[in-house]
């Protein structure tokens, strides 16, 4: 069985749209406080440009873990 993890960061833009940034293979265990600080820094420094607008607020983050098994 193969396992895969991604960290999905969720933000709100100045156009009131939701934007997601996905990080492949995050360090496990994920430190929620470090993630929040990094997300807030991304908003403050305005380091990403999106067609949906400028980041204005971090909404949350999800750790998504997927297990894949061969069935035959």
mmCIF file of C-alpha atoms in Angstrom:
data_model
loop_
_atom_site.group_PDB
_atom_site.id
_atom_site.type_symbol
_atom_site.label_atom_id
_atom_site.label_comp_id
_atom_site.label_asym_id
_atom_site.label_seq_id
_atom_site.Cartn_x
_atom_site.Cartn_y
_atom_site.Cartn_z
ATOM 1 C CA UNK A 1 0.000 0.000 0.000
ATOM 2 C CA UNK A 2 1.282 3.463 -0.923
ATOM 3 C CA UNK A 3 0.462 6.525 1.165
ATOM 4 C CA UNK A 4 0.491 10.115 -0.010
ATOM 5 C CA UNK A 5 -0.056 13.325 1.956
ATOM 6 C CA UNK A 6 -0.784 16.871 0.845
ATOM 7 C CA UNK A 7 -1.377 20.036 2.829
ATOM 8 C CA UNK A 8 -4.151 22.181 1.370
ATOM 9 C CA UNK A 9 -4.004 25.849 2.382
ATOM 10 C CA UNK A 10 -7.201 27.864 1.985
ATOM 11 C CA UNK A 11 -7.350 31.640 1.532
ATOM 12 C CA UNK A 12 -9.876 34.369 0.763
ATOM 13 C CA UNK A 13 -9.109 37.039 -1.857
ATOM 14 C CA UNK A 14 -10.025 40.706 -2.165
ATOM 15 C CA UNK A 15 -12.632 39.639 -4.749
ATOM 16 C CA UNK A 16 -14.252 37.396 -2.097
ATOM 17 C CA UNK A 17 -13.106 34.217 -3.867
ATOM 18 C CA UNK A 18 -11.576 31.142 -2.235
ATOM 19 C CA UNK A 19 -8.099 30.079 -3.344
ATOM 20 C CA UNK A 20 -6.283 26.848 -2.462
ATOM 21 C CA UNK A 21 -2.549 26.200 -2.428
ATOM 22 C CA UNK A 22 -1.497 22.546 -2.236
ATOM 23 C CA UNK A 23 1.820 21.476 -0.741
ATOM 24 C CA UNK A 24 2.998 17.983 -1.696
ATOM 25 C CA UNK A 25 4.620 15.727 0.927
ATOM 26 C CA UNK A 26 4.471 18.036 3.963
ATOM 27 C CA UNK A 27 6.567 17.281 7.029
ATOM 28 C CA UNK A 28 4.574 14.972 9.304
ATOM 29 C CA UNK A 29 3.432 15.684 11.968
ATOM 30 C CA UNK A 30 2.141 19.039 10.754
ATOM 31 C CA UNK A 31 2.553 21.881 13.264
ATOM 32 C CA UNK A 32 -0.732 23.857 13.136
ATOM 33 C CA UNK A 33 0.844 26.976 14.633
ATOM 34 C CA UNK A 34 3.673 26.984 12.069
ATOM 35 C CA UNK A 35 1.174 26.501 9.233
ATOM 36 C CA UNK A 36 -0.948 29.434 10.470
ATOM 37 C CA UNK A 37 2.135 31.666 10.770
ATOM 38 C CA UNK A 38 3.293 30.739 7.260
ATOM 39 C CA UNK A 39 -0.161 31.391 5.813
ATOM 40 C CA UNK A 40 -0.397 34.782 7.522
ATOM 41 C CA UNK A 41 3.045 35.666 6.155
ATOM 42 C CA UNK A 42 1.909 34.724 2.626
ATOM 43 C CA UNK A 43 -1.007 37.142 3.001
ATOM 44 C CA UNK A 44 1.108 39.953 4.509
ATOM 45 C CA UNK A 45 3.887 39.735 1.913
ATOM 46 C CA UNK A 46 1.500 39.255 -1.028
ATOM 47 C CA UNK A 47 3.885 36.733 -2.606
ATOM 48 C CA UNK A 48 1.363 34.954 -4.859
ATOM 49 C CA UNK A 49 -0.704 36.349 -7.730
ATOM 50 C CA UNK A 50 -4.027 34.725 -8.628
ATOM 51 C CA UNK A 51 -6.649 35.533 -11.276
ATOM 52 C CA UNK A 52 -9.183 35.299 -8.417
ATOM 53 C CA UNK A 53 -7.588 38.320 -6.695
ATOM 54 C CA UNK A 54 -5.083 39.207 -4.007
ATOM 55 C CA UNK A 55 -4.888 37.140 -0.802
ATOM 56 C CA UNK A 56 -6.454 39.017 2.112
ATOM 57 C CA UNK A 57 -7.155 36.324 4.714
ATOM 58 C CA UNK A 58 -6.110 32.789 5.609
ATOM 59 C CA UNK A 59 -9.156 30.565 6.121
ATOM 60 C CA UNK A 60 -7.675 27.230 7.154
ATOM 61 C CA UNK A 61 -5.605 24.221 6.220
ATOM 62 C CA UNK A 62 -6.316 20.530 5.738
ATOM 63 C CA UNK A 63 -3.947 17.591 5.788
ATOM 64 C CA UNK A 64 -5.185 15.143 3.153
ATOM 65 C CA UNK A 65 -3.826 11.596 3.362
ATOM 66 C CA UNK A 66 -4.491 9.063 0.615
ATOM 67 C CA UNK A 67 -3.765 5.335 0.751
ATOM 68 C CA UNK A 68 -3.633 3.397 -2.508
ATOM 69 C CA UNK A 69 -3.874 -0.404 -2.613
ATOM 70 C CA UNK A 70 -3.680 -2.773 -5.551
ATOM 71 C CA UNK A 71 -6.710 -5.032 -5.835
ATOM 72 C CA UNK A 72 -5.450 -7.502 -8.314
#
